[in-house]
mmCIF file of C-alpha atoms in Angstrom:
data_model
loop_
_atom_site.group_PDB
_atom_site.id
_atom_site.type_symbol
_atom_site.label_atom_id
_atom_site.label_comp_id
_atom_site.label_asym_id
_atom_site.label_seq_id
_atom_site.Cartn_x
_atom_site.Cartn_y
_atom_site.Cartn_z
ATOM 1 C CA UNK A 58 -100.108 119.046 154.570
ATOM 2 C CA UNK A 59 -99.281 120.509 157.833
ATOM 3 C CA UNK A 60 -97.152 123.544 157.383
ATOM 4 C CA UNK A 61 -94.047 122.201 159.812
ATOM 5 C CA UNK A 62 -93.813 118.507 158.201
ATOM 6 C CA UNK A 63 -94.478 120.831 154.772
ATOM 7 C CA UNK A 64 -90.934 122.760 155.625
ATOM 8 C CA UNK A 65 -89.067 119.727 156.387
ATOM 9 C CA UNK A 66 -89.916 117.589 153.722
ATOM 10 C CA UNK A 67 -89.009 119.992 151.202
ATOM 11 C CA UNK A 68 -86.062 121.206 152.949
ATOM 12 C CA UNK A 69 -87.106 124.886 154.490
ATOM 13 C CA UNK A 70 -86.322 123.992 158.135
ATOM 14 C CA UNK A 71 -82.541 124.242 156.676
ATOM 15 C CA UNK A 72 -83.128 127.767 155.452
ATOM 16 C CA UNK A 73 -84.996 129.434 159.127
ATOM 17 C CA UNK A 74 -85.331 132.879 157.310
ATOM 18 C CA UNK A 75 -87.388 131.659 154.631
ATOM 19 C CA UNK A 76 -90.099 130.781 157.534
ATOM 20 C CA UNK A 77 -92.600 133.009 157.219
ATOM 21 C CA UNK A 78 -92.399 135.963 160.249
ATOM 22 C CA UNK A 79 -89.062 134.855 160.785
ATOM 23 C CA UNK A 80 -87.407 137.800 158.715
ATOM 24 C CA UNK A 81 -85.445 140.159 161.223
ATOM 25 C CA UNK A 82 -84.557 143.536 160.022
ATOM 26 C CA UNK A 83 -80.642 144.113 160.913
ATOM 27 C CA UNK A 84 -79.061 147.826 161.304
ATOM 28 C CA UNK A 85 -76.757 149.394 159.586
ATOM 29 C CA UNK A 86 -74.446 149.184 162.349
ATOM 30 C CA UNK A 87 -74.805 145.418 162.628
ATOM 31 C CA UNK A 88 -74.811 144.831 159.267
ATOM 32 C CA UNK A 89 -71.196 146.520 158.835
ATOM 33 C CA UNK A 90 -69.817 143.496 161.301
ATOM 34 C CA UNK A 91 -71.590 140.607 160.530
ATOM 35 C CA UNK A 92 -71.465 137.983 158.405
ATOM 36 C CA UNK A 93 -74.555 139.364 156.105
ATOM 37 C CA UNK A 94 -71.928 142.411 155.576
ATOM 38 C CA UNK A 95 -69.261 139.665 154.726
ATOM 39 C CA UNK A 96 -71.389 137.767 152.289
ATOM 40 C CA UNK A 97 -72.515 140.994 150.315
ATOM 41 C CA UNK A 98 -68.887 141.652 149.809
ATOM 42 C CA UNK A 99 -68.015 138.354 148.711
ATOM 43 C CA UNK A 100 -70.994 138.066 146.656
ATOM 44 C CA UNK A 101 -70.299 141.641 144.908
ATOM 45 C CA UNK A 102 -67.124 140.338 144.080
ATOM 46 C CA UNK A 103 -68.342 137.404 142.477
ATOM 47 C CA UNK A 104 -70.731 139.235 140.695
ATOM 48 C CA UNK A 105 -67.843 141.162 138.945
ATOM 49 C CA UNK A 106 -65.269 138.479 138.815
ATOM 50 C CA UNK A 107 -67.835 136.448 137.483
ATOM 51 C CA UNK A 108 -70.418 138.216 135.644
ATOM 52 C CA UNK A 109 -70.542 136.110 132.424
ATOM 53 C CA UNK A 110 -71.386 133.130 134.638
ATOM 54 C CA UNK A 111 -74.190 135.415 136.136
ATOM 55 C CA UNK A 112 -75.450 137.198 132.869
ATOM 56 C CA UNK A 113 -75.085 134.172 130.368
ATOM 57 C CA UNK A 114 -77.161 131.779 132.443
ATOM 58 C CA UNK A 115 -80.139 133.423 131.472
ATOM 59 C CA UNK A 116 -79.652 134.478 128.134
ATOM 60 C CA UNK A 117 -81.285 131.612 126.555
ATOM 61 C CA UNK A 118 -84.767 133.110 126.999
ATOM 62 C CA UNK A 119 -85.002 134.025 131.216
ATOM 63 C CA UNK A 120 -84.740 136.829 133.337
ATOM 64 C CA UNK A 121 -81.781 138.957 134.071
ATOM 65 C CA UNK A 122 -80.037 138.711 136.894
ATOM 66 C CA UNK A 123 -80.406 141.375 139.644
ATOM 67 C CA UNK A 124 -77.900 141.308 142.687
ATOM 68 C CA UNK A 125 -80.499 142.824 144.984
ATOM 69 C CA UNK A 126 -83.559 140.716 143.600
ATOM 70 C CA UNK A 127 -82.369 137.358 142.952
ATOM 71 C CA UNK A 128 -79.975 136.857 145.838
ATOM 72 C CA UNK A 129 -80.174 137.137 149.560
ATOM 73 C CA UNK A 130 -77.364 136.409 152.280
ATOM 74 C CA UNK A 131 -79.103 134.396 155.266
ATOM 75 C CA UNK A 132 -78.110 132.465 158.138
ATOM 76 C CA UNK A 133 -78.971 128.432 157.512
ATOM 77 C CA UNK A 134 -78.541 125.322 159.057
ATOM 78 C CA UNK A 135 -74.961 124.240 159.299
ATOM 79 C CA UNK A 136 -74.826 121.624 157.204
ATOM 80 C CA UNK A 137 -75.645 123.465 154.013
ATOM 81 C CA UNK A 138 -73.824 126.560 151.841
ATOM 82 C CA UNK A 139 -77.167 127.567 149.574
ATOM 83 C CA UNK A 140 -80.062 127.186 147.825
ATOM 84 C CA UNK A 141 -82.534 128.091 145.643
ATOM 85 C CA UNK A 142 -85.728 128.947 146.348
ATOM 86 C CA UNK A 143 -88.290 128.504 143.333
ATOM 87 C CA UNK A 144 -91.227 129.981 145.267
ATOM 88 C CA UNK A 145 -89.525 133.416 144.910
ATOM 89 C CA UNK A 146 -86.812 132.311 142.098
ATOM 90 C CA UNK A 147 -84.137 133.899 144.977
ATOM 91 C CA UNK A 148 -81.262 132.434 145.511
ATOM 92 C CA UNK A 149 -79.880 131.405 149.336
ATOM 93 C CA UNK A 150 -76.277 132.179 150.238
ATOM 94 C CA UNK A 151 -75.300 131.162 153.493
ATOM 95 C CA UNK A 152 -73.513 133.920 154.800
ATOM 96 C CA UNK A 153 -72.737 131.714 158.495
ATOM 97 C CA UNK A 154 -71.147 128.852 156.872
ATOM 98 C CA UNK A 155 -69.150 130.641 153.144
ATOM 99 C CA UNK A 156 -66.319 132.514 154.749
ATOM 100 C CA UNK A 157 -63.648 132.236 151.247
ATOM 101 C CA UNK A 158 -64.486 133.772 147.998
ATOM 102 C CA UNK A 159 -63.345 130.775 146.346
ATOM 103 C CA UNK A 160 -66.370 129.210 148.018
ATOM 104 C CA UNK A 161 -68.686 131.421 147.409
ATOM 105 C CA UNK A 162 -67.963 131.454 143.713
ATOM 106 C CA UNK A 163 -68.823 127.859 143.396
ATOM 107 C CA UNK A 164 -72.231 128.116 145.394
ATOM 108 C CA UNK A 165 -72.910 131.116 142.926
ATOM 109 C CA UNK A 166 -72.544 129.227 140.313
ATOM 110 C CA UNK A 167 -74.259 125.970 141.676
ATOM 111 C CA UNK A 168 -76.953 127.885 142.769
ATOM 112 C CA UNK A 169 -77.755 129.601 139.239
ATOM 113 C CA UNK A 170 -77.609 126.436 137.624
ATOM 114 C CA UNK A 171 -80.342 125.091 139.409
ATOM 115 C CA UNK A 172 -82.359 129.003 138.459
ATOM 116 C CA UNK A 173 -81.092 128.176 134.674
ATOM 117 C CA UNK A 174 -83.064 124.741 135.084
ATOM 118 C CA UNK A 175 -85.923 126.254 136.617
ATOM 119 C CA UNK A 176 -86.624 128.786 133.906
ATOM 120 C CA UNK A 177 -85.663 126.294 130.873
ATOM 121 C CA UNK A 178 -86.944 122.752 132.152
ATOM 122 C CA UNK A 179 -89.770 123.499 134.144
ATOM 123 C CA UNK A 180 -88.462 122.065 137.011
ATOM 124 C CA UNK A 181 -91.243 120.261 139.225
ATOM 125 C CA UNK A 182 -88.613 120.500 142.567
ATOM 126 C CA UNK A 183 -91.245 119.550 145.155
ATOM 127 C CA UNK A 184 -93.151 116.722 143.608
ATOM 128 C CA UNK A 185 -90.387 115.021 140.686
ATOM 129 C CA UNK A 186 -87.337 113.695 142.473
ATOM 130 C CA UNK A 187 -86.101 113.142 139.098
ATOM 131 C CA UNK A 188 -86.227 116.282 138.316
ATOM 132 C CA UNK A 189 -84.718 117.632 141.479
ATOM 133 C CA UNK A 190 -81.819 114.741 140.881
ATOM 134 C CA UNK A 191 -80.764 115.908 137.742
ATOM 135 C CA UNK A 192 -80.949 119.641 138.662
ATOM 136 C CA UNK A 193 -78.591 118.388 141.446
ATOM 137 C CA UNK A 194 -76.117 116.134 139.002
ATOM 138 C CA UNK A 195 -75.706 119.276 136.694
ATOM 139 C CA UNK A 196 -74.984 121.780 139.276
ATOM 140 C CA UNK A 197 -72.279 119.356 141.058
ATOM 141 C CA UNK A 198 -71.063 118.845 137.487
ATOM 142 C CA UNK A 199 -70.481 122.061 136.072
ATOM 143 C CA UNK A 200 -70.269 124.567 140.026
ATOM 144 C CA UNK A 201 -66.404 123.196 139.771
ATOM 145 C CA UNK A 202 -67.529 121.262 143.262
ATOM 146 C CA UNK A 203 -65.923 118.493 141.684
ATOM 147 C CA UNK A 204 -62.698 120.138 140.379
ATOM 148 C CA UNK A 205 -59.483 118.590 141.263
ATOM 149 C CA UNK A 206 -58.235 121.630 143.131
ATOM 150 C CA UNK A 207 -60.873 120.881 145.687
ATOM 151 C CA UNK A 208 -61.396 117.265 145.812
ATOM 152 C CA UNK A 209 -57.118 117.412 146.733
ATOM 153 C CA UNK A 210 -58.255 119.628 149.016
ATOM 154 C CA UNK A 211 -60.957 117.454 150.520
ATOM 155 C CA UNK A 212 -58.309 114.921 150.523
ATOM 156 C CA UNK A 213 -60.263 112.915 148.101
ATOM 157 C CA UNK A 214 -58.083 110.753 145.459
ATOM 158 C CA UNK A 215 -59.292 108.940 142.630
ATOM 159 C CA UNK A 216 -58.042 107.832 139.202
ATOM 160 C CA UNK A 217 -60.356 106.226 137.263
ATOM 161 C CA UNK A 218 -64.105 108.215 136.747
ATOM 162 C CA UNK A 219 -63.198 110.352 139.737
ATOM 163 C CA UNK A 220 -64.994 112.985 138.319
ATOM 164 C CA UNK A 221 -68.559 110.860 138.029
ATOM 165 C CA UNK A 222 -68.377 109.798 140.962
ATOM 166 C CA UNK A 223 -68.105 113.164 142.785
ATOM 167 C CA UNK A 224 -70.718 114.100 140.962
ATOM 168 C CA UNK A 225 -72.648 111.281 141.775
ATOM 169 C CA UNK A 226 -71.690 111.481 145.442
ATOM 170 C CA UNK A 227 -72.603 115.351 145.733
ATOM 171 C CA UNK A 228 -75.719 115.137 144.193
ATOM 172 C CA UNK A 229 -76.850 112.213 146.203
ATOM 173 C CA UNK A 230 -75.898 114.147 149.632
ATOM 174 C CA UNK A 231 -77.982 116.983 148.240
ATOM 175 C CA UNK A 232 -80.691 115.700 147.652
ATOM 176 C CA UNK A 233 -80.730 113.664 151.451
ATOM 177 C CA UNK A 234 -80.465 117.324 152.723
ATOM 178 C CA UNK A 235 -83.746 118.627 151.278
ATOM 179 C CA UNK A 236 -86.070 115.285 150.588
ATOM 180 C CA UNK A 237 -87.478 112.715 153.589
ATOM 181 C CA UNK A 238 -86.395 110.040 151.317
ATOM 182 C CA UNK A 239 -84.420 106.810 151.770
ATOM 183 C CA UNK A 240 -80.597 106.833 150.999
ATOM 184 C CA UNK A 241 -81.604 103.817 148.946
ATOM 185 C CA UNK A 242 -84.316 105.350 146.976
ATOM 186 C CA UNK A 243 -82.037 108.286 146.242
ATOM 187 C CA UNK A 244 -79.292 106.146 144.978
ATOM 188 C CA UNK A 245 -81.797 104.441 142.515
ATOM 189 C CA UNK A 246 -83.011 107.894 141.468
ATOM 190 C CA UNK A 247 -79.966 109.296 140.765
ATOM 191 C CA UNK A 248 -78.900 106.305 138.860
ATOM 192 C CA UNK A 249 -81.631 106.501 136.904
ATOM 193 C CA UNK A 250 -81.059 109.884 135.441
ATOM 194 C CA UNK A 251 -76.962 110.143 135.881
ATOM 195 C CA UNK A 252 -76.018 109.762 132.084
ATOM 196 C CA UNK A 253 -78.325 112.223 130.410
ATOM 197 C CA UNK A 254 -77.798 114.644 132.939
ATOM 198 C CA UNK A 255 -73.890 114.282 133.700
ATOM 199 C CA UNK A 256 -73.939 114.538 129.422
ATOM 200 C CA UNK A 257 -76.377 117.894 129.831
ATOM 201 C CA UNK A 258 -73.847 120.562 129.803
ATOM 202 C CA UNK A 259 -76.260 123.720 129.107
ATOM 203 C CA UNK A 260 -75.477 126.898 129.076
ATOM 204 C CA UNK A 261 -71.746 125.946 129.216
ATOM 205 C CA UNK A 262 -71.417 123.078 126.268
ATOM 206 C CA UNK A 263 -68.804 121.674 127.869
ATOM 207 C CA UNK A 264 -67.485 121.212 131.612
ATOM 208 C CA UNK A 265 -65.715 123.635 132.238
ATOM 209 C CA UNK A 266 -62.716 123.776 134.368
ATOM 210 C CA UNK A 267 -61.983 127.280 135.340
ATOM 211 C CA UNK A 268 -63.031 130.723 135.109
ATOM 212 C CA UNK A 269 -61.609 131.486 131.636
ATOM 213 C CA UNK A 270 -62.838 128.048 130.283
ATOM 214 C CA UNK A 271 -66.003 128.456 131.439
ATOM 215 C CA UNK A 272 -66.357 132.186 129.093
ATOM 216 C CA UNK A 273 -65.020 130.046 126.178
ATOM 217 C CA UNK A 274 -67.031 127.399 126.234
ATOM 218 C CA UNK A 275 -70.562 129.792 126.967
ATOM 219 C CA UNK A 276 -69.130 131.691 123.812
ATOM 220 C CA UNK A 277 -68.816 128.400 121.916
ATOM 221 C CA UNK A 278 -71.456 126.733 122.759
ATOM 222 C CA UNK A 279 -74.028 129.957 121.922
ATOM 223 C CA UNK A 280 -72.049 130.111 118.361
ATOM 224 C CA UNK A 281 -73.043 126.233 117.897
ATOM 225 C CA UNK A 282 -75.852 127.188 115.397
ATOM 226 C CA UNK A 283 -73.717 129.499 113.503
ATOM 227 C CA UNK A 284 -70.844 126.300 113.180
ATOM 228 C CA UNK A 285 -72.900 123.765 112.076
ATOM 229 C CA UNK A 286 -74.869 126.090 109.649
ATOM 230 C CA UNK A 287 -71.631 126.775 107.381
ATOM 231 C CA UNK A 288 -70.851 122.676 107.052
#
């Protein structure tokens, strides 16, 4: 497949750094007043703010995490905040477009889930739309992109199955960003796999709906063995 159509069907032209010779090599200077410095601050922080979101994610049988390894702050196309890269198992933070922590907490988060999947479900991103939709459904699920604090803030107001269909509607705009695949198509796709995966709640057990539910329900959800073995 040519190397250009390559990048754009599987979403690369969005990331421009990721293109091979494309890498530049900043200062220290300019790195001290740019964005990158910016988004290595905010990510630092979110590494220790967050850390059991960073550390337990791979507990069940991957990698650590290293800051320096597994993450890199880029410049990207302006209509996305991150992504992961499985080809290097990196992570993409988009340091021109996350400029609140808040934000950048949430796209950690999103992003790891998708490195969770990829170590524990083999994920096939670049030929298995299935598997890319429900890598997608669980990350909008359980980032908090759906949380009620920022769908208010989105000005988006729902009663009944809000919640699914956030997720729904999050998962279906990411996977239109990164696949040269019909709206229609996608909307089947998702469909197809929305139960099973809204239901998948790994490594959390639960949804959880802040910080300090989030730790409880990791901690619960790793002592499920020990539970059900004293019934």
């Amino acid at each position: 497949m040519d190397q250009t159509k390559q990048e754009e069907e599987y979403g690369y032209d969005l990331f421009p750094e990721r293109k091979p010779g494309e890498h530049k090599k900043t200062s220290i200077a300019e790195s001290l007043f740019t964005f990158n410095h910016k988004c290595q601050v905010m990510l630092q922080f979110a590494v220790e703010t967050s850390e059991y979101q960073l550390f337990s994610l791979f507990l069940s049988g991957c990698s650590k995490v290293f800051k320096d390894r597994h993450f890199s702050c880029e410049d990207c196309d302006g209509t996305v905040s991150g992504g992961f890269d499985a080809a290097s198992s990196q992570i993409v933070l988009c340091q021109n477009n996350i400029h609140q922590q808040s934000h950048m907490n949430r796209v950690v988060t999103h992003e790891l889930i998708h490195a969770f999947d990829h170590c524990r479900a083999h994920v096939d991103w670049f030929n298995n739309f299935r598997h890319l939709a429900c890598s997608e459904i669980r990350a909008a699920n359980l980032s908090g992109d759906c949380s009620f604090t920022n769908e208010v803030a989105r000005f988006n107001f729902g009663l009944k199955r809000h919640h699914q269909e956030c997720v729904r509607g999050r998962a279906l705009r990411s996977i239109l960003a990164v696949r040269k695949i019909s709206r229609a198509e996608a909307e089947k796709i998702v469909d197809e796999v929305f139960d099973s995966c809204f239901n998948d709640h790994a490594p959390f057990g639960r949804i959880p709906h802040s910080k300090r539910d989030a730790k409880f329900a990791y901690r619960d959800y790793m002592n499920r063995d020990r539970y059900y073995a004293n019934l």
